Coordinates of N, CA and C in Angstrom, one line a residue:
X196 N -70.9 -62.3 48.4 CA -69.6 -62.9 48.4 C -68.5 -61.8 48.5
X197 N -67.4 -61.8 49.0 CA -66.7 -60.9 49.5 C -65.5 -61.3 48.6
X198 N -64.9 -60.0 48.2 CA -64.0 -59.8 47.4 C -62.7 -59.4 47.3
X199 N -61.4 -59.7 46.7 CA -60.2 -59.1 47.2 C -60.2 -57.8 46.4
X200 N -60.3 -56.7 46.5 CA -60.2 -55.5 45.7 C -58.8 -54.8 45.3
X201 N -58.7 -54.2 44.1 CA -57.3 -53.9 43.7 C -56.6 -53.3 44.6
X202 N -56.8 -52.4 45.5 CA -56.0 -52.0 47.1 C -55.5 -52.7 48.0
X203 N -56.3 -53.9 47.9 CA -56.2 -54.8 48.9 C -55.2 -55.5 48.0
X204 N -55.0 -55.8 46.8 CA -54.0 -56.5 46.1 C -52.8 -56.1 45.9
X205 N -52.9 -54.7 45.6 CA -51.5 -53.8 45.6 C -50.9 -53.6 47.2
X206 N -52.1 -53.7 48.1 CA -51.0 -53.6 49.5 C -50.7 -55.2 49.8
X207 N -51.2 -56.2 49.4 CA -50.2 -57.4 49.2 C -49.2 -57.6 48.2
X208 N -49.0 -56.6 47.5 CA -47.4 -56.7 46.7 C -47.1 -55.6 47.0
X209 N -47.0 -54.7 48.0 CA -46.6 -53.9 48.4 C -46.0 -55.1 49.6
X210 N -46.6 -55.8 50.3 CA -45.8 -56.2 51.2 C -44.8 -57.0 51.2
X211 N -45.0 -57.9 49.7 CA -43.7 -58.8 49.2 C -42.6 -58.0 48.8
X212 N -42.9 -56.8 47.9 CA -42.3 -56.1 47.5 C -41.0 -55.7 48.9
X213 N -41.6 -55.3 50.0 CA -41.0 -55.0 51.1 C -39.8 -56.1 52.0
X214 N -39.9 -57.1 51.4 CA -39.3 -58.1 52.1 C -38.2 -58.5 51.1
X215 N -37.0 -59.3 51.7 CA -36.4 -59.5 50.6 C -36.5 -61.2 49.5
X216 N -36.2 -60.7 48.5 CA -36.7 -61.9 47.3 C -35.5 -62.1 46.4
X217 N -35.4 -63.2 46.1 CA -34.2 -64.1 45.8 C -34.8 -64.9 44.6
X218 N -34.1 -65.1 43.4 CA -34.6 -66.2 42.6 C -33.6 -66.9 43.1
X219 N -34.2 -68.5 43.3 CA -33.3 -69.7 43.5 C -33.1 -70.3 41.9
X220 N -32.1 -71.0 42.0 CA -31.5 -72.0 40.6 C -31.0 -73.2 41.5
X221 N -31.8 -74.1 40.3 CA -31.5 -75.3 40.9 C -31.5 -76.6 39.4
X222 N -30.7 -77.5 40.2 CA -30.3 -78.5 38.6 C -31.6 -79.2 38.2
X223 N -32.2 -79.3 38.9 CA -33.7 -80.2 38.4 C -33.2 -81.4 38.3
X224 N -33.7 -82.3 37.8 CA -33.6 -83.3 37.3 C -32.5 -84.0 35.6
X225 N -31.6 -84.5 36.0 CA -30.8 -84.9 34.4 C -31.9 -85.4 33.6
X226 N -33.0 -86.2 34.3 CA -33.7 -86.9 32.8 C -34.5 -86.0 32.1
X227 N -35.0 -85.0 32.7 CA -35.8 -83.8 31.9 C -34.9 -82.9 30.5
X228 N -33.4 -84.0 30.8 CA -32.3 -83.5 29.4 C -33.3 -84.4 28.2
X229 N -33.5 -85.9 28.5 CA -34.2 -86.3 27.6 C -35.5 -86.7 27.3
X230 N -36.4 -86.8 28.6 CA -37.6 -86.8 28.8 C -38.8 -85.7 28.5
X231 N -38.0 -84.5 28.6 CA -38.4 -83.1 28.4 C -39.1 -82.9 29.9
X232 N -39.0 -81.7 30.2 CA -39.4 -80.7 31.8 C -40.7 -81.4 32.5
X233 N -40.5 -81.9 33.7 CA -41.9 -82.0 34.1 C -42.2 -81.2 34.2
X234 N -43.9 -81.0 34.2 CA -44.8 -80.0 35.0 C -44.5 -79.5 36.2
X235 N -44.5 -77.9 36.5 CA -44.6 -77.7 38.2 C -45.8 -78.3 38.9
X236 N -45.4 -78.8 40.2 CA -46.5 -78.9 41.2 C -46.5 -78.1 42.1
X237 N -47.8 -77.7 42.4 CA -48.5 -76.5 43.1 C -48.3 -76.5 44.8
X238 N -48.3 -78.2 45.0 CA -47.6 -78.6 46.3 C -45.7 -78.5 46.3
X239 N -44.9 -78.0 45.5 CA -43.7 -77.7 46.0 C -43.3 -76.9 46.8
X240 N -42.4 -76.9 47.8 CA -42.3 -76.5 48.8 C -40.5 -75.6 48.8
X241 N -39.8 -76.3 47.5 CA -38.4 -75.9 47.0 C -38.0 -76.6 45.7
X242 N -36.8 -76.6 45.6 CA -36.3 -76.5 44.3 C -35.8 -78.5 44.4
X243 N -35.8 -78.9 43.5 CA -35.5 -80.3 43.5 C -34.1 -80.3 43.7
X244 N -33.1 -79.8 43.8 CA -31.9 -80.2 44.0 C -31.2 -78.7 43.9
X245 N -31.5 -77.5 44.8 CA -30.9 -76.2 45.1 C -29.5 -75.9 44.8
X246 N -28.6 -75.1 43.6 CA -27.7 -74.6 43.5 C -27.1 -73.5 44.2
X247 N -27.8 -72.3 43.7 CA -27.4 -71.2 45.0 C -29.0 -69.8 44.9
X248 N -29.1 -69.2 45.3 CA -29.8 -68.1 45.8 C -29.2 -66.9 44.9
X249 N -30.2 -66.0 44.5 CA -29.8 -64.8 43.7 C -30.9 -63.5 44.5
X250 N -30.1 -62.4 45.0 CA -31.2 -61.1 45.6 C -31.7 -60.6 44.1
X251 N -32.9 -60.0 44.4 CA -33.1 -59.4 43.4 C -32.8 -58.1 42.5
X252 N -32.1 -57.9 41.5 CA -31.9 -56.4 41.1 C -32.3 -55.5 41.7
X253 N -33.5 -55.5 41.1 CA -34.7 -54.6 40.6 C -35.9 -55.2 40.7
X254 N -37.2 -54.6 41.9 CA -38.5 -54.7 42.2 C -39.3 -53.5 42.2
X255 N -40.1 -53.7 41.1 CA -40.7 -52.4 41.1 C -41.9 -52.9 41.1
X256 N -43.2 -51.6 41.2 CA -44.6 -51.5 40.7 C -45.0 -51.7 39.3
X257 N -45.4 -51.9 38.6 CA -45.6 -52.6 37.2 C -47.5 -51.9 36.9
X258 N -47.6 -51.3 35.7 CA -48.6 -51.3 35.2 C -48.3 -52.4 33.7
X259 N -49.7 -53.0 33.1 CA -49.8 -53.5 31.7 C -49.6 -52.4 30.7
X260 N -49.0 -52.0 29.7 CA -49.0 -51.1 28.9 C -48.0 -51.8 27.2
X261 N -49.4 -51.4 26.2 CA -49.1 -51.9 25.2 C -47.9 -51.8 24.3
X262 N -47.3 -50.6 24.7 CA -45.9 -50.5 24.3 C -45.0 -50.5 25.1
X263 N -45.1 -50.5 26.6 CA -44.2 -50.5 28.1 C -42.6 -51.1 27.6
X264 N -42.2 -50.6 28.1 CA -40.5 -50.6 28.2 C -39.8 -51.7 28.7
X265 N -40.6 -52.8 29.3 CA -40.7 -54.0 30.2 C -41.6 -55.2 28.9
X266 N -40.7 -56.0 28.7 CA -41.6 -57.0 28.0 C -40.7 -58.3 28.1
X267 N -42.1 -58.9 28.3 CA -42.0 -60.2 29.1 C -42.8 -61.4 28.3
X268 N -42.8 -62.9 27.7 CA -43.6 -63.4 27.6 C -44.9 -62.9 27.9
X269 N -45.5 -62.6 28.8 CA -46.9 -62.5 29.6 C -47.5 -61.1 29.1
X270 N -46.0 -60.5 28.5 CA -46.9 -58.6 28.1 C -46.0 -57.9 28.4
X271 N -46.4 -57.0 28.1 CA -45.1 -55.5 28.4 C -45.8 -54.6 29.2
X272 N -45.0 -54.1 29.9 CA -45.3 -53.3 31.3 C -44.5 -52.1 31.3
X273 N -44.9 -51.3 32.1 CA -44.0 -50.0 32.4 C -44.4 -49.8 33.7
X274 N -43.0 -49.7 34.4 CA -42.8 -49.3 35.9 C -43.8 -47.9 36.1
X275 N -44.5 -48.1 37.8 CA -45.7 -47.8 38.1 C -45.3 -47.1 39.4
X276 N -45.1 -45.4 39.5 CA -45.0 -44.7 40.8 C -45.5 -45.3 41.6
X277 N -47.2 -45.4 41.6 CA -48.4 -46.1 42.4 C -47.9 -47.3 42.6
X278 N -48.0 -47.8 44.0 CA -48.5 -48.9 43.6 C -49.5 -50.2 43.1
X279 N -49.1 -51.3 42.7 CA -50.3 -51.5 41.8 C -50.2 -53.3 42.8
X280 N -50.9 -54.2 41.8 CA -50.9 -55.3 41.7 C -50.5 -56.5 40.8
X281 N -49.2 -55.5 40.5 CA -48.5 -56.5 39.6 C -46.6 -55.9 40.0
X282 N -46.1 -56.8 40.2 CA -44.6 -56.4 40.8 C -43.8 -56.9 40.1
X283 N -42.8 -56.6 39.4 CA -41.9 -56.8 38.5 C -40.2 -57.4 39.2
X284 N -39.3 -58.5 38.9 CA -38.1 -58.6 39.7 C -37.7 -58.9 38.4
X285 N -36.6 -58.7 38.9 CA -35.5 -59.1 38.1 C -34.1 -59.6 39.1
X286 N -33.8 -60.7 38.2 CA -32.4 -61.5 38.6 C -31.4 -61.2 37.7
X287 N -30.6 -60.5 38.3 CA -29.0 -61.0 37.4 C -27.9 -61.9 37.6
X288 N -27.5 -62.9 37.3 CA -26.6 -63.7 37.5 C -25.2 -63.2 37.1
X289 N -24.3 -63.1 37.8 CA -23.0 -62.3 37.2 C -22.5 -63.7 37.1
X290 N -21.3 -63.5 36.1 CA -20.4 -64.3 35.6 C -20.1 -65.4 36.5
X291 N -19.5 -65.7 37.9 CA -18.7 -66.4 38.7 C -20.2 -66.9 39.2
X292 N -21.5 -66.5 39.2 CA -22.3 -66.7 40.1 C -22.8 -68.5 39.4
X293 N -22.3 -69.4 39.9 CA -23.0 -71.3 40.0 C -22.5 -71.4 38.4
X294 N -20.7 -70.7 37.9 CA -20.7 -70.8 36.8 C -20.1 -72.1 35.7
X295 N -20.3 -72.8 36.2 CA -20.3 -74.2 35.8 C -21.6 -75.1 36.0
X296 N -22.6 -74.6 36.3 CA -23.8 -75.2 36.6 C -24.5 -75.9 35.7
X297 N -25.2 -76.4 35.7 CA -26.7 -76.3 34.4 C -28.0 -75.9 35.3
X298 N -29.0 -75.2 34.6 CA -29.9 -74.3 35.5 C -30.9 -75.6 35.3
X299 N -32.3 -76.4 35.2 CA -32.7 -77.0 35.0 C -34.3 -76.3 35.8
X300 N -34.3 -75.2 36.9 CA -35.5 -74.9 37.7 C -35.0 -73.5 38.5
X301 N -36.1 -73.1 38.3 CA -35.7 -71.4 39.4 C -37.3 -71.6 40.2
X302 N -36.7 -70.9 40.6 CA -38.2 -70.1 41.7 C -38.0 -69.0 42.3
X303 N -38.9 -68.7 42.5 CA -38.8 -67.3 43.8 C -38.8 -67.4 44.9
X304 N -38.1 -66.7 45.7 CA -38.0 -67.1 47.5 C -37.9 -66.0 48.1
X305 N -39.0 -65.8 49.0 CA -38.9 -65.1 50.0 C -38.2 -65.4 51.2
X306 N -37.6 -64.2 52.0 CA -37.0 -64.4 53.5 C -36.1 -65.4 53.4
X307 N -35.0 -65.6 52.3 CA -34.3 -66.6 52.6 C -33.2 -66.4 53.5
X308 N -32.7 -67.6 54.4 CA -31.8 -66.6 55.2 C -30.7 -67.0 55.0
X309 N -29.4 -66.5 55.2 CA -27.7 -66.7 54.6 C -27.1 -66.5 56.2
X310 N -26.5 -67.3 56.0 CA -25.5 -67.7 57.6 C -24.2 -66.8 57.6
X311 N -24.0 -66.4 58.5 CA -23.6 -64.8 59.4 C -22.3 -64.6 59.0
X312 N -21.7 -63.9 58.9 CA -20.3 -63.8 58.9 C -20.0 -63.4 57.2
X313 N -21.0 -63.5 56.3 CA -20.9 -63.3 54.9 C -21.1 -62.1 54.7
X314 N -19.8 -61.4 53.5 CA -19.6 -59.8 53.2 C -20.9 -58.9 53.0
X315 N -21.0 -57.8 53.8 CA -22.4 -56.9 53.3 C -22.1 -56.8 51.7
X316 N -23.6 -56.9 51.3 CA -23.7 -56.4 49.8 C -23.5 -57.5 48.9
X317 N -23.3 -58.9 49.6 CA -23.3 -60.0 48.7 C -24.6 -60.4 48.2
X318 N -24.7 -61.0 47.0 CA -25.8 -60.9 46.3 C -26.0 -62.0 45.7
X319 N -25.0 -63.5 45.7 CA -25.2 -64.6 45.3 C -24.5 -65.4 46.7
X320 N -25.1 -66.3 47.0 CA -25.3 -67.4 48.1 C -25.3 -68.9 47.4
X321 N -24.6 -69.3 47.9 CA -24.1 -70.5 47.3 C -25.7 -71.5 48.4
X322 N -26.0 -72.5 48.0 CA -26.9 -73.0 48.7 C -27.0 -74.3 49.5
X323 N -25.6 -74.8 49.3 CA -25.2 -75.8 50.2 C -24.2 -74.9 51.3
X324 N -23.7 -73.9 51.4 CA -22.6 -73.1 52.1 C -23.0 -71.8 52.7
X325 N -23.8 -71.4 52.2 CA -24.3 -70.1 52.7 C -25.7 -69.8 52.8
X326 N -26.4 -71.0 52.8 CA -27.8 -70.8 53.0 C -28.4 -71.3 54.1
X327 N -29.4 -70.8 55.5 CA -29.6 -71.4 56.2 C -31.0 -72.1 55.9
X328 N -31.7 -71.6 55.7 CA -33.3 -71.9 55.2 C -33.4 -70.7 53.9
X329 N -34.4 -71.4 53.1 CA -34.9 -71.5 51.6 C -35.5 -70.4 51.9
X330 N -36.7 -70.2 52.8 CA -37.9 -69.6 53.0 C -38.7 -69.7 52.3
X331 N -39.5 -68.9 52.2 CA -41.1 -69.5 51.2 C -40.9 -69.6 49.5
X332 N -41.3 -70.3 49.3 CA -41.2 -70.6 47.4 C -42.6 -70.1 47.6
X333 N -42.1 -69.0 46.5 CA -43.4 -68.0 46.3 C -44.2 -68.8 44.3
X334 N -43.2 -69.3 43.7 CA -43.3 -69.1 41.9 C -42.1 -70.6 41.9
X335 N -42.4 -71.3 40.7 CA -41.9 -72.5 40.5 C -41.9 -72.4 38.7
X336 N -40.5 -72.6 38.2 CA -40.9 -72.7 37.0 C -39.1 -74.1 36.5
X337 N -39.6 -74.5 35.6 CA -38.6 -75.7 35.1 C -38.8 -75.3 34.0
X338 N -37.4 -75.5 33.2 CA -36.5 -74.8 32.1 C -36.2 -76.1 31.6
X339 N -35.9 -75.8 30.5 CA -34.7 -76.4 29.4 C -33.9 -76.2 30.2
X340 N -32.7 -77.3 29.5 CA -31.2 -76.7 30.2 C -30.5 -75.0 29.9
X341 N -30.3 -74.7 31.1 CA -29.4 -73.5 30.8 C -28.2 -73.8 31.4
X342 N -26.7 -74.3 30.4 CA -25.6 -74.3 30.5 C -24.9 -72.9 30.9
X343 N -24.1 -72.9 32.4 CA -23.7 -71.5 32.9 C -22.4 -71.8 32.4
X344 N -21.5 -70.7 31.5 CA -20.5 -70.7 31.6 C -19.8 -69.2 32.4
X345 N -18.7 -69.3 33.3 CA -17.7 -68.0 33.5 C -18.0 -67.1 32.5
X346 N -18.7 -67.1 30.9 CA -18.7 -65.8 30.7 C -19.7 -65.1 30.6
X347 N -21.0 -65.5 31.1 CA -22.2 -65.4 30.2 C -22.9 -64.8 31.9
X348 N -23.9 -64.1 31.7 CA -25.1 -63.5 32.7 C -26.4 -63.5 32.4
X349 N -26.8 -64.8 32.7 CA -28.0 -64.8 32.5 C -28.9 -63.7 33.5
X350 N -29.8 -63.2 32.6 CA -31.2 -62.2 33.5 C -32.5 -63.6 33.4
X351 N -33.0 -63.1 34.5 CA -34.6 -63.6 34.7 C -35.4 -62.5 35.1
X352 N -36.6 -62.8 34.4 CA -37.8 -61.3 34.4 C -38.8 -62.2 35.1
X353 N -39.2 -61.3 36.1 CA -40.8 -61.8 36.5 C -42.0 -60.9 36.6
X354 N -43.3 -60.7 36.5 CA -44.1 -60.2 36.9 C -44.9 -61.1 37.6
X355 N -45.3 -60.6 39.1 CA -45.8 -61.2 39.8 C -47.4 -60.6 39.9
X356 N -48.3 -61.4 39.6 CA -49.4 -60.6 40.0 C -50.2 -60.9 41.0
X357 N -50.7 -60.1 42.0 CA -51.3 -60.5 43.4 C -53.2 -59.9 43.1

């Protein structure tokens, strides 16, 4: 039986790593206010009701490490010269970014693309106004409500492992 070997997994997050990646926010559904979050499905393709697109900070190489400087539900990690098979992103949402929203679902998106004419260096994309296509939903996750207000920045941490 043939096997995917850790080289072969670090040059597939070497290659995501290469591309550009966006956490999406999106409202999800109002009744998961009182029903509680559905489960993700493995067949989603996007976000149930898309708010706007966020680039990512910060993508790095990621080693596990018991005291690592990176900790996450999943473990604590410290950024990895090598590359490895586990990639690390990070999202910052600035103040003004969907700040009256409620978050209800994020994901991760590759190759998403933003329609022409928008300032170099912009970093939040509205998703009814400046988004042409989603691109690939790589990660799917549904939240509790997160209430955005003007003053507040929410971060999202990921490690992705390939």
């Amino acid at each position: 039986m043939a096997t995917l070997v850790t080289t072969g997994r670090a040059g597939l997050a070497a290659s995501v790593k290469a591309r550009d990646i966006f956490l999406g926010i999106g409202a999800g559904q109002t009744a998961w206010d009182a029903n509680g979050v559905d489960p993700e499905n493995i067949a989603s393709t996007g976000l149930y009701s898309a708010i706007g697109y966020r680039k990512a900070a910060q993508v790095e190489f990621v080693t596990s490490a018991a005291q690592g400087a990176i900790s996450l539900p999943s473990g604590r990690y410290d950024v990895s010269s090598a590359d490895t098979n586990l990639l690390y992103c990070k999202f910052t949402l600035d103040f003004v970014d969907a700040s009256t929203s409620t978050i209800r679902e994020t994901g991760i998106f590759l190759d998403v693309i933003t329609g022409s004419g928008l300032p170099s260096g912009q970093m939040f994309f509205d998703a009814a106004t400046e988004v042409t296509s989603s691109g690939t939903l790589y990660l799917l996750e549904h939240l509790s409500s997160i209430i955005r207000t003007p003053a507040t920045r929410e971060t999202f941490e990921f490690v992705l492992t390939f």
